[in-house]
Tab-separated table of C-alpha atoms in Angstrom:
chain	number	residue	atom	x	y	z
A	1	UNK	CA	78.180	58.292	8.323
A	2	UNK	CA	80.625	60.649	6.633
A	3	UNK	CA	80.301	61.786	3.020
A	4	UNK	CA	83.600	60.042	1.080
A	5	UNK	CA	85.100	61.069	-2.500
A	6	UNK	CA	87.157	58.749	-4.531
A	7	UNK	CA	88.681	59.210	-8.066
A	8	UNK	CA	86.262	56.225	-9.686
A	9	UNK	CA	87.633	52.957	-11.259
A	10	UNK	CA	86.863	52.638	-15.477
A	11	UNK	CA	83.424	51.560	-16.187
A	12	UNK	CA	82.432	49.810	-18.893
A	13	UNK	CA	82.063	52.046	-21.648
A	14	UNK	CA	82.862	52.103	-25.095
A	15	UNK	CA	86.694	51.256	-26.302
A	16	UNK	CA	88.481	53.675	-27.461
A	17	UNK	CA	86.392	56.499	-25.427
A	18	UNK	CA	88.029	58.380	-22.335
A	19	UNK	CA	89.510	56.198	-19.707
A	20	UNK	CA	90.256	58.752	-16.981
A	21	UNK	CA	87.150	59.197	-15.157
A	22	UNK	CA	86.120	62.224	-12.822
A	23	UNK	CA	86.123	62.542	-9.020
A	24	UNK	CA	82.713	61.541	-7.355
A	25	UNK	CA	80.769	61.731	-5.006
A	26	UNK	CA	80.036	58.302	-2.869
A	27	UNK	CA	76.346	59.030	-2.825
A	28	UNK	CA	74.688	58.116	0.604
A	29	UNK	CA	70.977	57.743	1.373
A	30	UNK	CA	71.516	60.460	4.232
A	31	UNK	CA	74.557	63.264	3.148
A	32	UNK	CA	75.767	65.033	6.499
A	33	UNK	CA	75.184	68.606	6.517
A	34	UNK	CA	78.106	71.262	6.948
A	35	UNK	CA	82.075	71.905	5.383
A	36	UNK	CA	83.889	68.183	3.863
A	37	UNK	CA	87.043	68.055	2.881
A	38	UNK	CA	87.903	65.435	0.558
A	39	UNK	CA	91.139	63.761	-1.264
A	40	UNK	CA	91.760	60.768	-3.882
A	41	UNK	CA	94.333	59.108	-5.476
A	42	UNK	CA	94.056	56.861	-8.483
A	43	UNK	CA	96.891	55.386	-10.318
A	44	UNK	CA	96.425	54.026	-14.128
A	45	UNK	CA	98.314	51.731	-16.393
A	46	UNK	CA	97.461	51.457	-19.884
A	47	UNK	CA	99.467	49.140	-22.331
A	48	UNK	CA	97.709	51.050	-25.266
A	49	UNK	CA	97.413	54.577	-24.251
A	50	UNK	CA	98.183	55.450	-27.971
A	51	UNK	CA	95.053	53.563	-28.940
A	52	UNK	CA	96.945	51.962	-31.974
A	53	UNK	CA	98.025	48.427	-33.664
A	54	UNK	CA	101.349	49.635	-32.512
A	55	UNK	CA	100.712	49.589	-28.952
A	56	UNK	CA	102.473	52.380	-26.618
A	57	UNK	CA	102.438	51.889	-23.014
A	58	UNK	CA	101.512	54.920	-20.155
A	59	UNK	CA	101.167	55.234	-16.670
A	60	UNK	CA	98.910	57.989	-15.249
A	61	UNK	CA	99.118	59.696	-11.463
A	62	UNK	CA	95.525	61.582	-10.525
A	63	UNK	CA	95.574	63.165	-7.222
A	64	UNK	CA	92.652	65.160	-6.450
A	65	UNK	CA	91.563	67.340	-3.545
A	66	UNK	CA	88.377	69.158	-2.793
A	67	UNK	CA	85.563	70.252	-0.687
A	68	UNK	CA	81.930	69.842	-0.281
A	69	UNK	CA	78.868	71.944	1.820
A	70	UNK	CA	75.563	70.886	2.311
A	71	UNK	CA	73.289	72.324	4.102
A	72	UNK	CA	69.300	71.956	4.990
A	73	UNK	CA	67.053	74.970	6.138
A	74	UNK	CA	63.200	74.386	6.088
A	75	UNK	CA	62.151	73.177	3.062
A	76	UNK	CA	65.477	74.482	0.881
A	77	UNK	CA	68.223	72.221	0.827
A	78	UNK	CA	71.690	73.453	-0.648
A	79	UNK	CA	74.614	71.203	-1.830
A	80	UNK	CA	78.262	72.186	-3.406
A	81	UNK	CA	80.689	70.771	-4.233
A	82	UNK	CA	84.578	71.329	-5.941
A	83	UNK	CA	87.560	69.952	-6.466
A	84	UNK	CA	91.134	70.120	-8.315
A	85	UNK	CA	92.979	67.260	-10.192
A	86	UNK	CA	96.060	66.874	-10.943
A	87	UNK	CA	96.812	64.624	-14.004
A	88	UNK	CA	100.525	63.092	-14.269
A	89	UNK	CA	101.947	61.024	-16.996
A	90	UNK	CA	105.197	59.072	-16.523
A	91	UNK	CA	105.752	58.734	-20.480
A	92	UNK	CA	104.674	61.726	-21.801
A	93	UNK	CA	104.978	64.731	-19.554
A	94	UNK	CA	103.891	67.496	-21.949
A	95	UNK	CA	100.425	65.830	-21.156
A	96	UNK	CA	100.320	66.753	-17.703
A	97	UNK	CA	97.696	68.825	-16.821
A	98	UNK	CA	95.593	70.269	-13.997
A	99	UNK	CA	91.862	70.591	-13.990
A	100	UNK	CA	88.464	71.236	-11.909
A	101	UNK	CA	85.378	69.818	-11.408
A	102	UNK	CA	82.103	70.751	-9.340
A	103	UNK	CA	78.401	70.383	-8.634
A	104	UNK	CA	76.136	72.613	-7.339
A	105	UNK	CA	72.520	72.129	-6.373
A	106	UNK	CA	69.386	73.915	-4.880
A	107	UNK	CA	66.203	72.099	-3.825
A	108	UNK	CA	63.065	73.946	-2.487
A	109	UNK	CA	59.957	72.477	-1.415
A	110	UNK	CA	57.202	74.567	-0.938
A	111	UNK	CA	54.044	72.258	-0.925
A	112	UNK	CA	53.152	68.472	-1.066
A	113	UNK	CA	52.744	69.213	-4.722
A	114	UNK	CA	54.990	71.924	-5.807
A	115	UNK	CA	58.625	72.086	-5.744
A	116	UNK	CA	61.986	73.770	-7.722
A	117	UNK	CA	64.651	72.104	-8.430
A	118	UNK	CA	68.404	74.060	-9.918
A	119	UNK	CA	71.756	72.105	-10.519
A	120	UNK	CA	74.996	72.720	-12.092
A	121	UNK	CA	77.849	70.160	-13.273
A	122	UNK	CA	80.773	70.669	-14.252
A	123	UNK	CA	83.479	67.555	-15.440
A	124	UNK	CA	86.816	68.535	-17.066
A	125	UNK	CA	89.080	65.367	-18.075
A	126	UNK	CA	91.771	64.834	-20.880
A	127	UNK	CA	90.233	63.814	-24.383
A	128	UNK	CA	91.512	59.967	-25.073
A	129	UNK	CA	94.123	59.362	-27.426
A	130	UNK	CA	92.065	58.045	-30.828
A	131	UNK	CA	90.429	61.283	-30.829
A	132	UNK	CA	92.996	63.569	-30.522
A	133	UNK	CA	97.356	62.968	-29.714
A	134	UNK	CA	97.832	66.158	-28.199
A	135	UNK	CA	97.296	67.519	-25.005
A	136	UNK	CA	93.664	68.829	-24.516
A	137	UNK	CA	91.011	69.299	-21.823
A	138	UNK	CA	87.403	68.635	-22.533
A	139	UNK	CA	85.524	70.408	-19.987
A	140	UNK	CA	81.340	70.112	-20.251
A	141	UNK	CA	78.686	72.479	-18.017
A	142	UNK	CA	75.274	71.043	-17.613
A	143	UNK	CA	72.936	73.602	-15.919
A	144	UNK	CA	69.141	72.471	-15.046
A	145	UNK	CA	66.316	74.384	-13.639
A	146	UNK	CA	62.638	73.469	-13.433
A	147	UNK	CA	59.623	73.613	-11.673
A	148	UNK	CA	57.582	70.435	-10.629
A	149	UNK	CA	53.777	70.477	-10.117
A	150	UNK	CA	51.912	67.878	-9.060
A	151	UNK	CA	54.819	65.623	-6.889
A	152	UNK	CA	52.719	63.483	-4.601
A	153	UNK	CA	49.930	63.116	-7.131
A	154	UNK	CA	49.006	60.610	-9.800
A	155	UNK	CA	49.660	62.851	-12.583
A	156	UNK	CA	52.432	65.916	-12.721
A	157	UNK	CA	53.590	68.200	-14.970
A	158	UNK	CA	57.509	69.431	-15.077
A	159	UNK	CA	58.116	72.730	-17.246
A	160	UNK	CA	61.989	73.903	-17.154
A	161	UNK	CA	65.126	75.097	-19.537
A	162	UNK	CA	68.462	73.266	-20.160
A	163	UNK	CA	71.748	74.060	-21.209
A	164	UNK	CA	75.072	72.159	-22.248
A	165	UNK	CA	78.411	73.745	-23.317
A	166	UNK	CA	81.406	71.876	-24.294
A	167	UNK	CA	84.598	73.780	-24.098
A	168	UNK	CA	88.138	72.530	-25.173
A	169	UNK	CA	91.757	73.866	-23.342
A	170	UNK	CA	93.543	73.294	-27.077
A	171	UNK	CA	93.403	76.264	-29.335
A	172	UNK	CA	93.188	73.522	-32.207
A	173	UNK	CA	90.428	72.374	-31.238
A	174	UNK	CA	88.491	75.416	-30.278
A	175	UNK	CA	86.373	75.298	-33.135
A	176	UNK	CA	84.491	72.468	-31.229
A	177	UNK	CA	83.335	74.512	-28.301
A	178	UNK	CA	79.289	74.791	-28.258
A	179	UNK	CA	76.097	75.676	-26.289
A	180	UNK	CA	73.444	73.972	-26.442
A	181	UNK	CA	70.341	75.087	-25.348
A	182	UNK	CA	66.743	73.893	-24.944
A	183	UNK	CA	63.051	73.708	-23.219
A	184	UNK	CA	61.217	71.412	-22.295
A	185	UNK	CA	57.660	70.302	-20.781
A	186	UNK	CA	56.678	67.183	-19.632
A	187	UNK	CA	53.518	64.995	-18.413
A	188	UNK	CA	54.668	62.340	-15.780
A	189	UNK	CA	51.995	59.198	-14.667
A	190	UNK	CA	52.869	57.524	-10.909
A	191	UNK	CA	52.097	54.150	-11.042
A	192	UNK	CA	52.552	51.869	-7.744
A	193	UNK	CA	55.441	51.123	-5.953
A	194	UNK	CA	57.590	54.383	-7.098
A	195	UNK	CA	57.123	53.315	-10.923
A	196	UNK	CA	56.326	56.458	-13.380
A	197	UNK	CA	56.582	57.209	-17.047
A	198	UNK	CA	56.867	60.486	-18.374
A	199	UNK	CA	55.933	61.968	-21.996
A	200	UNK	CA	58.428	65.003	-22.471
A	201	UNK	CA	59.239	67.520	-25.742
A	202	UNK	CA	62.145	69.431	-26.134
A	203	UNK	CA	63.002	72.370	-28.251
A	204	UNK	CA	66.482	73.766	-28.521
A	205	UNK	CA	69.551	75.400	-30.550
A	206	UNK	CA	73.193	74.489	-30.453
A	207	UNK	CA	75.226	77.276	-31.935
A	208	UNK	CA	79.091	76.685	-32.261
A	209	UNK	CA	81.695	79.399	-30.979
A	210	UNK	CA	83.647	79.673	-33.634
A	211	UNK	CA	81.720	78.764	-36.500
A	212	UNK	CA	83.643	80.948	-39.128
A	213	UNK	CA	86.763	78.783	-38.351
A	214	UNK	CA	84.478	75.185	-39.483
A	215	UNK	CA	84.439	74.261	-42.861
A	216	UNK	CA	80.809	73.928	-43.143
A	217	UNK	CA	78.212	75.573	-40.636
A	218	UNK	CA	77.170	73.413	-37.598
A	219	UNK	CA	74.445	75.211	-36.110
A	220	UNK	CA	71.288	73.544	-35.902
A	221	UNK	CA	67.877	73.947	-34.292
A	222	UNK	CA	65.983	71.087	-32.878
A	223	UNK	CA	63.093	69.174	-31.554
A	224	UNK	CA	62.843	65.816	-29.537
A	225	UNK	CA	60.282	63.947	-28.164
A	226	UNK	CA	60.698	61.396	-25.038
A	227	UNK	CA	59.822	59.022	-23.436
A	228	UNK	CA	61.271	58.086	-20.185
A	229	UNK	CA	60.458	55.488	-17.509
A	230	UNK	CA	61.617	53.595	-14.288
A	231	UNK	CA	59.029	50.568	-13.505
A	232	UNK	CA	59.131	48.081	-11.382
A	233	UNK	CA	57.687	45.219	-13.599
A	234	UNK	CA	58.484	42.446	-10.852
A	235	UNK	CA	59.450	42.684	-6.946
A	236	UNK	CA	62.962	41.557	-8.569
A	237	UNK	CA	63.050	43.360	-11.358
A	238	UNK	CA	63.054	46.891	-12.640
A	239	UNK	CA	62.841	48.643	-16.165
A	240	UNK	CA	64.031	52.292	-16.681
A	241	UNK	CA	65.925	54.375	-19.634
A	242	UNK	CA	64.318	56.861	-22.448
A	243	UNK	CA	63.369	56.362	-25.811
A	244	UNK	CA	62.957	59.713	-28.122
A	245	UNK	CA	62.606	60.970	-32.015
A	246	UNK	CA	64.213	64.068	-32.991
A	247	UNK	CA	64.927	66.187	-35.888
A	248	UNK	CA	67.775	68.804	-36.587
A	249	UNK	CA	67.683	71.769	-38.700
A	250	UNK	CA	70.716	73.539	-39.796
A	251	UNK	CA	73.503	73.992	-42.608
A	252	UNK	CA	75.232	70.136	-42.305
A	253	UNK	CA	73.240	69.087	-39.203
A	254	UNK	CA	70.041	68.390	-41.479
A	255	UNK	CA	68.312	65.137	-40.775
A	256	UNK	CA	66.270	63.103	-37.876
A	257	UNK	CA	66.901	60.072	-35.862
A	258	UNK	CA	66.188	58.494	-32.978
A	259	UNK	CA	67.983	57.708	-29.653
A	260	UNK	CA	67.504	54.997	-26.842
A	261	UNK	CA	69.421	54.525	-23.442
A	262	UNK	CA	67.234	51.017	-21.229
A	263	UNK	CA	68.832	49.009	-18.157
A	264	UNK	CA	66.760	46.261	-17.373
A	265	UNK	CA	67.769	45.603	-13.633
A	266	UNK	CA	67.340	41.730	-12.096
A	267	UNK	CA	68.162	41.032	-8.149
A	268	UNK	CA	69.227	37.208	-9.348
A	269	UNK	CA	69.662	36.364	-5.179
A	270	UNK	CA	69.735	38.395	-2.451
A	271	UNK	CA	73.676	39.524	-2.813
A	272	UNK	CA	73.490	39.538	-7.038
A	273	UNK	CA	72.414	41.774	-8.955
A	274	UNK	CA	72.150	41.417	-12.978
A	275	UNK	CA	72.169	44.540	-15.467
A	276	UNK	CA	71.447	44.389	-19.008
A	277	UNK	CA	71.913	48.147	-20.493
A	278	UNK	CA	71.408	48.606	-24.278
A	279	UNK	CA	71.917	52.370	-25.579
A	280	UNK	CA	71.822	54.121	-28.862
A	281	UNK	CA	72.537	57.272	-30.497
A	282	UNK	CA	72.857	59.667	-33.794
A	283	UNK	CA	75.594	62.545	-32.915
A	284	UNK	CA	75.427	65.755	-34.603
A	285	UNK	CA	78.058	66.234	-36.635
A	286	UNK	CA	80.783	68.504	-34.368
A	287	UNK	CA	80.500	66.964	-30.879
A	288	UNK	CA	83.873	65.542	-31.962
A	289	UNK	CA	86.746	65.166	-34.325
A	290	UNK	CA	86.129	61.081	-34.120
A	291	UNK	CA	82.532	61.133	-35.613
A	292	UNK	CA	80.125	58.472	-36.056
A	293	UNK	CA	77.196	58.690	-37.507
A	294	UNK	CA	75.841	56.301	-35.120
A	295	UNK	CA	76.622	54.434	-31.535
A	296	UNK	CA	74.911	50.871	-30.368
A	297	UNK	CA	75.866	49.424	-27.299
A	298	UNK	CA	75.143	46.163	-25.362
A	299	UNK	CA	76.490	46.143	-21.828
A	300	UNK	CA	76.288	42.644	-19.476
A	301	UNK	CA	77.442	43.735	-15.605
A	302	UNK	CA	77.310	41.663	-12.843
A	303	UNK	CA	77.302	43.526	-9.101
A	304	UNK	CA	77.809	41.124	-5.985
A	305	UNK	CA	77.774	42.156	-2.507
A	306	UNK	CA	80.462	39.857	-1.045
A	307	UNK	CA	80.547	41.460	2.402
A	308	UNK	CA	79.128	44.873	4.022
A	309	UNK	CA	82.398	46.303	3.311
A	310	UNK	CA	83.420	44.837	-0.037
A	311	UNK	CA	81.549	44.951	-3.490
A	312	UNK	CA	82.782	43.040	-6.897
A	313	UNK	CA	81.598	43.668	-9.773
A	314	UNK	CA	82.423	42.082	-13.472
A	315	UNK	CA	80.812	42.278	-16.893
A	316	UNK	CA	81.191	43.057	-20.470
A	317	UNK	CA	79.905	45.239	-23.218
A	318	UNK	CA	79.431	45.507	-27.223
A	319	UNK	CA	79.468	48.005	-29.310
A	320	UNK	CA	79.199	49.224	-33.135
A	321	UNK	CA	80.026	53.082	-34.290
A	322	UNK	CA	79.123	53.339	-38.076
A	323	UNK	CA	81.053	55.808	-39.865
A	324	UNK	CA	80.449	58.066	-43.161
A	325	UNK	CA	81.993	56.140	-45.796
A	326	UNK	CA	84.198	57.991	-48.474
A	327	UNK	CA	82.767	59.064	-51.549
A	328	UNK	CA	79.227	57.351	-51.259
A	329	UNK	CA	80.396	54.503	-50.570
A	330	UNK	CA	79.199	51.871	-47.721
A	331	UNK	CA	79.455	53.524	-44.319
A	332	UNK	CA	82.491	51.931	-42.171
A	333	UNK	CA	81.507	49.605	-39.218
A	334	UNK	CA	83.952	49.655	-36.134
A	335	UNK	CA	83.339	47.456	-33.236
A	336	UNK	CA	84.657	47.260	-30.032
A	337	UNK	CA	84.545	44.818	-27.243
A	338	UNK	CA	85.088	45.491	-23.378
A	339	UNK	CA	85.811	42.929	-20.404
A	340	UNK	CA	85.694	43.834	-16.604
A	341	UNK	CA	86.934	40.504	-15.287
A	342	UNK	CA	87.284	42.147	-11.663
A	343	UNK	CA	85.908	45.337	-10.100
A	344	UNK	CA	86.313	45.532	-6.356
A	345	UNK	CA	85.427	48.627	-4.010
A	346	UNK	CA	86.519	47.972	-0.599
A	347	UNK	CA	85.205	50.285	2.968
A	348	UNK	CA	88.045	49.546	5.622
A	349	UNK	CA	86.310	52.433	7.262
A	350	UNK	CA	83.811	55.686	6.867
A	351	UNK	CA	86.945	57.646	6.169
A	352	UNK	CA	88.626	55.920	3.475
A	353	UNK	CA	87.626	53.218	0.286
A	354	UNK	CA	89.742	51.457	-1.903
A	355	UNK	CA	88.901	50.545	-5.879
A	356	UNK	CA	90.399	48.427	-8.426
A	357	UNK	CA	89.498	47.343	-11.724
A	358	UNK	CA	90.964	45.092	-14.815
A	359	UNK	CA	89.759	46.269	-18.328
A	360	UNK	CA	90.866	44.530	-21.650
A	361	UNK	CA	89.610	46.177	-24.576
A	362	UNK	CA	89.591	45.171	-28.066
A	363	UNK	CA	88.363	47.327	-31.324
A	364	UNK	CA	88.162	46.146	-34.799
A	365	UNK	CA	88.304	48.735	-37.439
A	366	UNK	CA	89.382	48.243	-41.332
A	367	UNK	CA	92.014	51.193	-40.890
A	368	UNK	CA	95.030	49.190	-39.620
A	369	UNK	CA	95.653	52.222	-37.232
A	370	UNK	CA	92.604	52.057	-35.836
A	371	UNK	CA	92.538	48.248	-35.230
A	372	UNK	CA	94.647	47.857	-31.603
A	373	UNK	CA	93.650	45.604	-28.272
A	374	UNK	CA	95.221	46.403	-24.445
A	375	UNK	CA	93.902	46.708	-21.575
A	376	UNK	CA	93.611	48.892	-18.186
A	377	UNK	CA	94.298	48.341	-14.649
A	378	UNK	CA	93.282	50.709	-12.252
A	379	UNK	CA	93.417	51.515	-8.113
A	380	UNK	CA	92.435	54.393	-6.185
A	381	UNK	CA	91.776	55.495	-2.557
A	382	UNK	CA	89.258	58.048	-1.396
A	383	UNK	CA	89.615	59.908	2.164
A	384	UNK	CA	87.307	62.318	3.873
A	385	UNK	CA	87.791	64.606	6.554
């Protein structure tokens, strides 16, 4: 079966956060080996693309082409991966920009038991419209490398080094480019039928590029503990997500918290399945201009194979971002609420896919500015060669 790419419909994330998502992957249980050449198309319309009571409308053109190699020799296997986007607006054209994303992997095997593991991401998409009005790139670089003992045993130990950096295209905004960098160790249990639970510590830095140009200092130091899982706790349903405590040392970035991200998955029959995803998180202070002090989300989805080629999906989500309050006074509470009434991805063949999606959105804020509804329809097609 041949690999595919498409330019992915909105998911159901926060309102208000970015609504252009990247190219990806279709993931497949068995990728073909050798040189893919890949295209997408997506077009957007947003009735609130200035994310405001007074609502502004915009359509957005994404065309994206690119080209992935995988390849397989003993017990190494090699993927990459890379493409360009083009990003059109028909409203505003002093948005348009061009950008480039791309993965890059390397698996070795080299017992039952002990195995290396180094990957590379890349995403670069247009920051949404609440954060920032002007035109600006947010581009973030995850590297991973780490060394596995113990794979096909009861009990395994993973020891390896992280690293994040956020950069931004607008010189503005340049003062927000970091790199963040950590190691870890972990202890991971098996349990039966592919279920494990893992005890892991971190311990990191995030320095900030261009700290002199902040008006306090951002830098930090850290630690984290976590706890992550995936457990099947029925033959229908499955548990997974991570749990962790951490505390931050640094100028502003002084304080500890604690940060949770669970799906509970249920197969309801044997074409629906049922997610229930609650996350939550304490940002440092710098990973943006829009700044809570804390994120809670609740997210219903509902995923129904209708055919072998076509796959609807529908849901909902929840969420509050509390903000500093002014002067001591009681933090401000925004909420937002997200509808998917339709999500449909539909194979006419190996070589190309089709997805659409409907999004309302609706945030409540007690800055009038802040306080707007719309919503988001979205198509795209996805060829490979």
């Amino acid at each position: 079966m041949k690999k595919v790419v498409w330019i992915s419909l909105v998911s159901l994330t926060t309102a208000g956060s970015s609504v252009i998502p990247s190219l990806a992957l279709a993931q497949a249980q068995q990728p073909d080996e050798g040189i893919r050449l890949l295209a997408g198309a997506q077009y957007q319309s947003d009735s609130n693309f200035s994310r405001t009571a007074n609502a502004e409308e915009e359509q957005i053109l994404r065309a994206g082409l690119g080209v992935g190699y995988s390849k397989s020799i003993s017990a190494q296997r090699i993927a990459l991966r890379f493409s360009a986007n083009q990003y059109r607006y028909n409203e505003r054209d002093y948005l348009d920009e061009n950008s480039w994303e791309g993965t890059a992997s390397w698996r070795s095997q080299f017992t039952n038991s002990v195995s290396t593991l180094i990957n590379y991401q890349r995403e670069e998409t247009p920051v949404d419209q609440l954060e920032f009005t002007g035109r600006d790139l947010v581009a973030r670089e995850n590297t991973n490398a780490q060394l596995s003992l113990g794979d096909n045993r009861w009990l395994g130990i993973i020891v390896g080094a992280h690293q994040l950096q956020q950069r931004h295209s607008n010189e503005e905004r340049r003062y927000l480019n970091f790199k963040d960098q950590d190691f870890f160790a972990e202890v991971r249990y098996k349990g039966a039928s592919s279920s494990w639970v893992s005890l892991r510590y971190r311990d990191g830095e995030r320095n900030y590029e261009l700290f002199e140009l902040q008006p306090t200092n951002l830098n930090f130091d850290y630690t984290q503990w976590e706890v992550e899982t995936a457990w099947k706790l029925t033959p229908k349903t499955e548990l997974s997500g991570v749990a962790g405590y951490f505390t931050r040392e640094g100028e502003s970035n002084n304080n500890e918290g604690a940060l949770a991200s669970m799906k509970l998955t249920w197969q309801t029959s044997p074409k629906l399945a049922t997610e229930i995803t609650y996350s939550f998180s304490q940002p440092a202070l710098g990973e943006s201009t829009d700044a809570p002090n804390e994120i809670a989300s609740t997210i219903l989805m509902f995923r129904w194979q209708w055919s072998s080629k076509v796959n609807v999906t529908a849901g909902g989500s929840y969420s509050e971002l509390e903000y500093p309050g002014a002067d001591d006074i009681l933090p401000r509470i925004e909420r937002n609420i997200s509808a998917t009434p339709l999500a449909m991805e539909w194979l006419f063949s190996d070589s190309l896919r089709f997805r659409f999606s409907a999004q309302w959105i609706e945030r409540h804020s007690p800055i009038f500015i802040r306080d707007y509804d719309g919503y988001i329809l979205t198509g795209g097609l996805a060829l490979a060669f």
